[in-house]
Amino acid sequence: MTATGLEHTTVPADTGEVTLLIARRVEPGHEAAFERWAKGILDTAAGFPGHLGHGFFRSSGGDAPWFLVHRFRDAEACRTWQESPERAAWFADCRGHHHTEIARRKLTGMETWFAPPGSPRPAPPRWKMAISATLAIYPISVLGSLFLLPRLTALPLLLSSAITACVFNVLMTYASMPAVSRLLRRWLAP
């Protein structure tokens, strides 16, 4: 799949943010009409309060689905969009586009680290996610204590804490959590 229009690429922390992932199958020959419809509905959703961004992923070909992704500030913002007359109007006007929804997942917080887009599997139990996150943050904490924190002692507490949080977050998001979730894949989702 290739991504177009992906506006946010960071993984949300467990702050109540909601990621809505929708998979749709498009009949051959109707891709252009579907793409116009999808772009319209994504752009409309982007104007709603609490909408944090969206993504659009084309099919990899054949029978593979297309994916639409929305991120919302919280469950209430997601519900406002889902129940809106604007969204209903887009679905009322999708005749001739020949597409059907085949899957829908609502992800919150840390689930986004453990549930790859398009996966039909649910996220693992929270206790398994907590153990995985602990295993991921532990080496970062040890290495940070040895190498980063001693170099920040001359800085004001708020600044050194901000630098530490930023470095830890980047390492967790792009290195440690992906590695741990790969290593524990069979245990997380047997």
XYZ file of N, CA and C in Angstrom:
570
model
N 0.843 -1.188 0.000
C 0.000 0.000 0.000
C 0.878 1.236 0.000
N 0.411 2.276 -0.615
C 1.126 3.541 -0.581
C 0.250 4.545 0.155
N 0.881 5.470 0.827
C 0.137 6.443 1.614
C 0.064 7.759 0.863
N -1.109 8.377 0.923
C -1.245 9.732 0.401
C -2.055 10.516 1.407
N -1.680 11.737 1.633
C -2.457 12.586 2.530
C -2.293 12.224 3.991
N -1.256 11.483 4.382
C -1.071 11.124 5.778
C -0.563 12.358 6.493
N -1.380 12.873 7.391
C -1.042 14.142 8.021
C -0.338 13.986 9.359
N -0.574 12.908 10.078
C 0.057 12.699 11.372
C 0.715 11.335 11.353
N 1.997 11.276 11.732
C 2.686 10.007 11.705
C 3.141 9.561 13.081
N 2.890 10.326 14.139
C 3.290 9.894 15.459
C 2.234 8.983 16.055
N 2.695 8.065 16.862
C 1.783 7.158 17.545
C 1.252 7.873 18.770
N -0.072 7.905 18.976
C -0.607 8.624 20.118
C -0.270 7.940 21.432
N -0.010 8.742 22.451
C 0.160 8.196 23.786
C -1.210 7.829 24.312
N -1.243 7.203 25.463
C -2.527 6.781 26.021
C -3.188 7.979 26.696
N -3.645 8.935 25.899
C -4.246 10.164 26.422
C -5.725 10.239 26.108
N -6.298 9.155 25.620
C -7.698 9.166 25.259
C -7.929 9.384 23.785
N -6.848 9.619 23.015
C -7.010 9.784 21.573
C -7.587 8.511 20.968
N -8.335 8.691 19.878
C -8.979 7.565 19.206
C -8.534 7.556 17.752
N -8.107 6.395 17.284
C -7.774 6.216 15.877
C -8.809 5.276 15.289
N -9.465 5.729 14.252
C -10.495 4.942 13.579
C -9.920 4.455 12.252
N -9.873 3.145 12.072
C -9.323 2.527 10.872
C -10.449 1.814 10.138
N -10.681 2.205 8.880
C -11.762 1.626 8.078
C -11.160 1.005 6.825
N -11.503 -0.252 6.564
C -11.063 -0.936 5.347
C -12.267 -1.052 4.417
N -12.076 -0.673 3.153
C -13.150 -0.758 2.166
C -12.640 -1.484 0.927
N -13.488 -2.319 0.382
C -13.170 -3.013 -0.865
C -13.842 -2.262 -2.001
N -13.092 -2.000 -3.059
C -13.570 -1.232 -4.208
C -13.601 -2.155 -5.423
N -14.719 -2.152 -6.108
C -14.836 -2.971 -7.315
C -13.907 -2.427 -8.402
N -13.278 -3.331 -9.161
C -12.383 -2.888 -10.234
C -13.093 -1.947 -11.209
N -12.370 -0.928 -11.632
C -12.915 0.049 -12.560
C -13.569 1.239 -11.878
N -13.729 1.190 -10.555
C -14.402 2.268 -9.823
C -13.459 2.959 -8.833
N -12.161 2.752 -9.005
C -11.177 3.299 -8.076
C -11.173 4.830 -8.067
N -11.258 5.456 -9.227
C -11.201 6.925 -9.295
C -12.404 7.554 -8.588
N -13.596 7.009 -8.795
C -14.791 7.538 -8.128
C -14.677 7.349 -6.622
N -14.179 6.198 -6.198
C -14.011 5.956 -4.764
C -12.992 6.920 -4.172
N -11.898 7.125 -4.879
C -10.859 8.011 -4.368
C -11.386 9.437 -4.180
N -12.194 9.920 -5.127
C -12.805 11.261 -4.979
C -13.732 11.284 -3.760
N -14.550 10.235 -3.599
C -15.472 10.158 -2.460
C -14.689 10.122 -1.146
N -13.651 9.275 -1.075
C -12.862 9.137 0.144
C -12.177 10.451 0.502
N -11.613 11.124 -0.488
C -10.956 12.405 -0.229
C -11.958 13.427 0.292
N -13.163 13.422 -0.271
C -14.194 14.344 0.193
C -14.614 14.090 1.628
N -14.809 12.826 1.976
C -15.251 12.523 3.343
C -14.131 12.794 4.350
N -12.878 12.517 3.970
C -11.749 12.798 4.859
C -11.583 14.307 5.068
N -11.705 15.078 3.995
C -11.588 16.533 4.114
C -12.715 17.114 4.965
N -13.925 16.562 4.825
C -15.049 17.036 5.635
C -14.805 16.730 7.101
N -14.346 15.528 7.397
C -14.068 15.145 8.789
C -12.991 16.031 9.402
N -12.019 16.433 8.586
C -10.913 17.250 9.083
C -11.386 18.593 9.637
N -12.552 19.056 9.204
C -13.084 20.324 9.691
C -13.794 20.217 11.032
N -13.941 19.012 11.570
C -14.659 18.833 12.832
C -13.743 19.089 14.024
N -14.290 19.710 15.076
C -13.501 19.942 16.292
C -13.009 18.614 16.864
N -11.754 18.572 17.252
C -11.195 17.368 17.847
C -10.637 16.378 16.841
N -10.751 16.680 15.548
C -10.162 15.807 14.521
C -8.686 16.159 14.423
N -7.811 15.171 14.609
C -6.374 15.434 14.669
C -5.635 15.150 13.365
N -6.296 14.507 12.423
C -5.630 14.213 11.160
C -6.216 12.963 10.540
N -5.791 12.707 9.305
C -6.323 11.545 8.613
C -5.284 10.974 7.674
N -5.544 9.767 7.223
C -4.671 9.109 6.266
C -5.504 8.356 5.250
N -4.919 8.160 4.081
C -5.604 7.436 3.015
C -4.591 6.498 2.382
N -4.892 5.208 2.379
C -3.979 4.210 1.861
C -4.651 3.466 0.724
N -4.034 3.528 -0.439
C -4.577 2.835 -1.608
C -4.376 1.334 -1.465
N -5.157 0.595 -2.200
C -5.028 -0.857 -2.246
C -3.687 -1.237 -2.858
N -3.152 -2.352 -2.402
C -1.904 -2.845 -3.000
C -2.181 -3.615 -4.284
N -3.463 -3.704 -4.633
C -3.847 -4.357 -5.884
C -4.682 -5.594 -5.640
N -5.281 -6.079 -6.704
C -6.118 -7.268 -6.591
C -7.300 -7.038 -5.677
N -7.504 -7.950 -4.755
C -8.639 -7.889 -3.841
C -8.300 -7.172 -2.530
N -7.095 -6.620 -2.426
C -6.658 -5.964 -1.194
C -7.497 -4.713 -0.936
N -7.808 -4.436 0.328
C -8.655 -3.286 0.652
C -7.916 -1.949 0.582
N -8.697 -0.889 0.568
C -8.238 0.485 0.717
C -8.485 0.835 2.179
N -7.666 1.732 2.757
C -7.828 2.091 4.156
C -8.000 3.596 4.314
N -8.939 3.960 5.179
C -9.121 5.349 5.585
C -8.858 5.385 7.083
N -8.103 6.376 7.533
C -7.740 6.492 8.937
C -8.099 7.892 9.421
N -8.755 7.949 10.573
C -9.061 9.226 11.234
C -8.453 9.182 12.627
N -7.929 10.314 13.089
C -7.505 10.437 14.491
C -8.320 11.536 15.136
N -8.789 11.254 16.351
C -9.606 12.203 17.096
C -9.002 12.436 18.482
N -9.257 13.606 19.015
C -8.767 13.986 20.341
C -9.266 13.028 21.420
N -10.536 12.600 21.292
C -11.117 11.718 22.301
C -12.346 11.027 21.723
N -12.943 10.156 22.524
C -14.101 9.379 22.070
C -15.281 10.278 21.727
N -15.447 11.376 22.435
C -16.566 12.286 22.161
C -16.414 12.940 20.790
N -15.197 13.365 20.441
C -14.967 13.962 19.119
C -15.225 12.931 18.022
N -14.814 11.697 18.259
C -15.058 10.622 17.286
C -16.565 10.388 17.127
N -17.278 10.336 18.238
C -18.728 10.120 18.202
C -19.445 11.270 17.494
N -18.990 12.495 17.729
C -19.597 13.656 17.068
C -19.500 13.509 15.548
N -18.330 13.097 15.058
C -18.172 12.884 13.621
C -19.050 11.730 13.147
N -19.011 10.618 13.861
C -19.747 9.421 13.440
C -21.251 9.678 13.341
N -21.772 10.545 14.204
C -23.212 10.801 14.236
C -23.614 12.076 13.493
N -22.673 12.686 12.801
C -22.938 13.978 12.166
C -23.779 13.842 10.895
N -24.592 14.878 10.604
C -25.338 14.887 9.347
C -24.408 14.982 8.127
N -23.236 15.603 8.298
C -22.285 15.723 7.189
C -21.782 14.338 6.769
N -21.432 13.504 7.756
C -20.982 12.146 7.442
C -22.124 11.356 6.803
N -23.317 11.481 7.349
C -24.480 10.773 6.801
C -24.721 11.182 5.348
N -24.522 12.469 5.036
C -24.724 12.947 3.664
C -23.721 12.303 2.704
N -22.465 12.135 3.143
C -21.480 11.481 2.284
C -21.881 10.042 1.988
N -22.403 9.355 3.001
C -22.800 7.966 2.778
C -24.096 7.867 1.989
N -24.947 8.869 2.101
C -26.183 8.872 1.307
C -25.874 9.118 -0.171
N -24.723 9.763 -0.438
C -24.362 10.111 -1.806
C -23.162 9.295 -2.300
N -23.146 7.997 -2.032
C -22.019 7.192 -2.530
C -22.482 6.153 -3.552
N -23.642 6.377 -4.126
C -24.117 5.481 -5.182
C -23.176 5.543 -6.376
N -22.969 4.408 -6.997
C -22.121 4.371 -8.185
C -20.642 4.267 -7.891
N -20.261 4.298 -6.630
C -18.842 4.207 -6.300
C -18.408 2.762 -6.093
N -19.346 1.870 -5.936
C -19.081 0.437 -5.875
C -18.004 0.069 -4.854
N -18.232 0.462 -3.606
C -17.309 0.092 -2.540
C -18.104 -0.330 -1.311
N -17.528 -1.227 -0.554
C -18.189 -1.710 0.659
C -17.178 -1.756 1.802
N -17.664 -1.468 2.990
C -16.819 -1.557 4.176
C -16.661 -3.028 4.534
N -15.420 -3.449 4.750
C -15.178 -4.846 5.111
C -14.626 -4.986 6.520
N -14.143 -3.892 7.110
C -13.640 -3.943 8.486
C -13.591 -2.535 9.055
N -13.744 -2.460 10.372
C -13.663 -1.183 11.088
C -13.069 -1.478 12.448
N -12.044 -0.700 12.824
C -11.432 -0.865 14.138
C -11.284 0.498 14.774
N -11.545 0.546 16.059
C -11.341 1.769 16.827
C -10.216 1.474 17.810
N -9.093 2.180 17.649
C -7.927 1.972 18.492
C -7.754 3.162 19.417
N -7.370 2.874 20.651
C -7.107 3.947 21.605
C -5.758 3.707 22.244
N -5.052 4.778 22.514
C -3.812 4.707 23.266
C -2.783 3.734 22.727
N -2.259 2.895 23.619
C -1.152 2.006 23.287
C -1.526 0.918 22.293
N -2.802 0.662 22.082
C -3.197 -0.374 21.125
C -2.579 -0.144 19.755
N -2.334 1.121 19.412
C -1.805 1.423 18.084
C -0.396 0.870 17.882
N 0.344 0.601 18.959
C 1.657 -0.014 18.827
C 1.542 -1.509 18.531
N 0.438 -2.109 18.938
C 0.320 -3.559 18.889
C -0.618 -4.073 17.808
N -1.345 -3.220 17.144
C -2.312 -3.649 16.133
C -1.974 -2.996 14.802
N -1.277 -3.704 13.932
C -0.922 -3.105 12.649
C -2.147 -2.815 11.807
N -2.119 -1.737 10.989
C -3.262 -1.415 10.137
C -3.649 -2.598 9.268
N -4.930 -2.858 9.202
C -5.441 -3.937 8.374
C -5.504 -5.267 9.073
N -4.922 -5.355 10.274
C -4.942 -6.615 10.989
C -6.332 -6.863 11.567
N -6.897 -8.058 11.351
C -8.205 -8.341 11.905
C -8.147 -8.714 13.386
N -6.940 -8.923 13.899
C -6.793 -9.327 15.304
C -7.028 -8.146 16.234
N -7.671 -8.399 17.369
C -7.801 -7.328 18.360
C -6.463 -7.097 19.054
N -6.335 -5.952 19.687
C -5.123 -5.663 20.444
C -5.038 -6.631 21.621
N -3.827 -6.904 22.111
C -3.681 -7.802 23.256
C -4.260 -7.176 24.521
N -4.431 -7.977 25.567
C -4.935 -7.421 26.832
C -4.007 -6.330 27.359
N -4.584 -5.402 28.108
C -3.789 -4.269 28.616
C -2.606 -4.723 29.475
N -2.759 -5.790 30.237
C -1.652 -6.237 31.085
C -0.468 -6.690 30.233
N -0.724 -7.299 29.075
C 0.371 -7.682 28.185
C 1.006 -6.445 27.563
N 0.189 -5.445 27.243
C 0.741 -4.205 26.687
C 1.603 -3.503 27.738
N 1.173 -3.536 29.010
C 1.940 -2.894 30.080
C 3.287 -3.581 30.275
N 3.303 -4.910 30.257
C 4.569 -5.644 30.386
C 5.486 -5.319 29.209
N 4.931 -5.297 28.014
C 5.725 -4.981 26.823
C 6.302 -3.577 26.897
N 5.486 -2.615 27.309
C 5.958 -1.232 27.419
C 7.063 -1.122 28.470
N 6.930 -1.866 29.572
C 7.967 -1.852 30.606
C 9.268 -2.411 30.054
N 9.181 -3.514 29.307
C 10.383 -4.094 28.698
C 11.012 -3.134 27.688
N 10.201 -2.324 27.039
C 10.710 -1.377 26.051
C 11.348 -0.156 26.704
N 10.762 0.335 27.800
C 11.273 1.557 28.422
C 12.481 1.282 29.320
N 12.590 0.065 29.846
C 13.679 -0.248 30.782
C 15.069 0.041 30.206
N 15.431 -0.512 29.036
C 16.784 -0.220 28.525
C 16.984 1.257 28.206
N 15.929 1.924 27.763
C 16.043 3.362 27.483
C 16.306 4.115 28.778
N 15.622 3.722 29.857
C 15.817 4.377 31.161
C 17.232 4.168 31.679
N 17.737 2.943 31.573
C 19.089 2.640 32.053
C 20.120 3.428 31.245
N 20.013 3.350 29.914
C 20.972 4.066 29.074
C 20.854 5.578 29.248
N 19.620 6.062 29.399
C 19.427 7.487 29.631
C 20.049 7.942 30.933
N 19.915 7.120 31.986
C 20.507 7.453 33.289
C 22.026 7.469 33.229
N 22.587 6.581 32.419
C 24.047 6.511 32.316
C 24.637 7.603 31.424
N 23.995 7.883 30.299
C 24.609 8.752 29.299
C 23.949 10.126 29.110
N 22.634 10.191 29.234
C 21.940 11.454 28.945
C 21.809 12.337 30.184
N 21.285 11.785 31.265
C 21.004 12.598 32.456
C 22.243 13.296 33.026
N 23.418 12.647 33.082
C 24.594 13.366 33.599
C 24.957 14.604 32.781
N 24.629 14.619 31.508
C 24.952 15.763 30.656
C 23.923 16.890 30.772
N 22.811 16.608 31.437
C 21.749 17.608 31.552
C 21.673 18.250 32.935
N 22.563 17.893 33.850
C 22.461 18.374 35.234
C 22.604 19.890 35.357
N 23.308 20.529 34.443
C 23.498 21.981 34.525
C 22.273 22.748 34.024
N 21.358 22.068 33.352
C 20.167 22.735 32.813
C 19.076 22.847 33.872
N 18.178 23.829 33.713
C 17.040 23.919 34.632
C 16.191 22.634 34.544
N 15.556 22.270 35.635
C 14.802 21.029 35.737
C 13.756 20.879 34.631
N 12.995 21.938 34.351
C 11.960 21.847 33.324
C 12.547 21.578 31.939
N 13.660 22.205 31.622
C 14.300 21.998 30.324
C 14.908 20.603 30.222
N 15.612 20.164 31.263
C 16.217 18.823 31.219
C 15.137 17.744 31.175
N 14.033 17.958 31.874
C 12.925 16.991 31.834
C 12.286 16.948 30.451
N 12.150 18.101 29.818
C 11.572 18.146 28.469
C 12.469 17.415 27.471
N 13.766 17.619 27.567
C 14.708 16.934 26.669
C 14.641 15.426 26.902
N 14.642 15.016 28.171
C 14.568 13.587 28.506
C 13.288 12.975 27.971
N 12.158 13.640 28.197
C 10.872 13.112 27.723
C 10.855 12.990 26.204
N 11.386 13.987 25.520
C 11.416 13.971 24.054
C 12.283 12.825 23.542
N 13.480 12.669 24.079
C 14.383 11.602 23.641
C 13.771 10.235 23.932
N 13.223 10.065 25.144
C 12.612 8.778 25.512
C 11.423 8.470 24.611
N 10.596 9.458 24.333
C 9.411 9.245 23.493
C 9.810 8.829 22.080
N 10.771 9.511 21.497
C 11.220 9.175 20.141
C 11.802 7.759 20.108
N 12.639 7.433 21.088
C 13.226 6.089 21.126
C 12.163 5.014 21.346
N 11.174 5.288 22.194
C 10.084 4.326 22.425
C 9.273 4.128 21.144
N 8.905 5.227 20.503
C 8.014 5.168 19.347
C 8.673 4.523 18.137
N 9.914 4.879 17.854
C 10.535 4.447 16.606
C 11.522 3.294 16.740
N 11.967 2.972 17.943
C 12.959 1.905 18.079
C 12.494 0.812 19.037
N 12.311 1.172 20.282
C 12.089 0.172 21.316
C 10.747 -0.556 21.205
N 9.638 0.172 21.096
C 8.329 -0.491 21.035
C 8.163 -1.332 19.771
N 8.560 -0.848 18.597
C 8.462 -1.731 17.430
C 9.280 -3.012 17.597
N 10.481 -2.902 18.186
C 11.322 -4.090 18.381
C 10.683 -5.049 19.378
N 10.210 -4.534 20.507
C 9.596 -5.393 21.522
C 8.322 -6.036 20.987
N 7.494 -5.275 20.288
C 6.249 -5.860 19.777
C 6.543 -6.933 18.728
N 7.628 -6.780 17.954
C 8.029 -7.834 17.007
C 8.526 -9.073 17.748
N 9.394 -8.858 18.762
C 9.955 -9.988 19.504
C 8.877 -10.771 20.270
N 7.883 -10.070 20.784
C 6.848 -10.716 21.600
C 5.583 -11.004 20.828
N 5.630 -10.905 19.509
C 4.434 -11.042 18.668
C 3.637 -12.306 18.993
N 4.278 -13.437 19.104
C 3.554 -14.700 19.364
C 2.917 -14.711 20.752
N 3.573 -14.110 21.731
C 3.024 -14.056 23.081
C 1.865 -13.036 23.169
N 2.030 -11.915 22.472
C 1.001 -10.874 22.520
C -0.292 -11.310 21.842
N -0.176 -12.030 20.734
C -1.354 -12.461 19.996
C -1.177 -13.907 19.559
N -1.384 -14.854 20.503
C -1.177 -16.267 20.152
C -2.169 -16.758 19.113
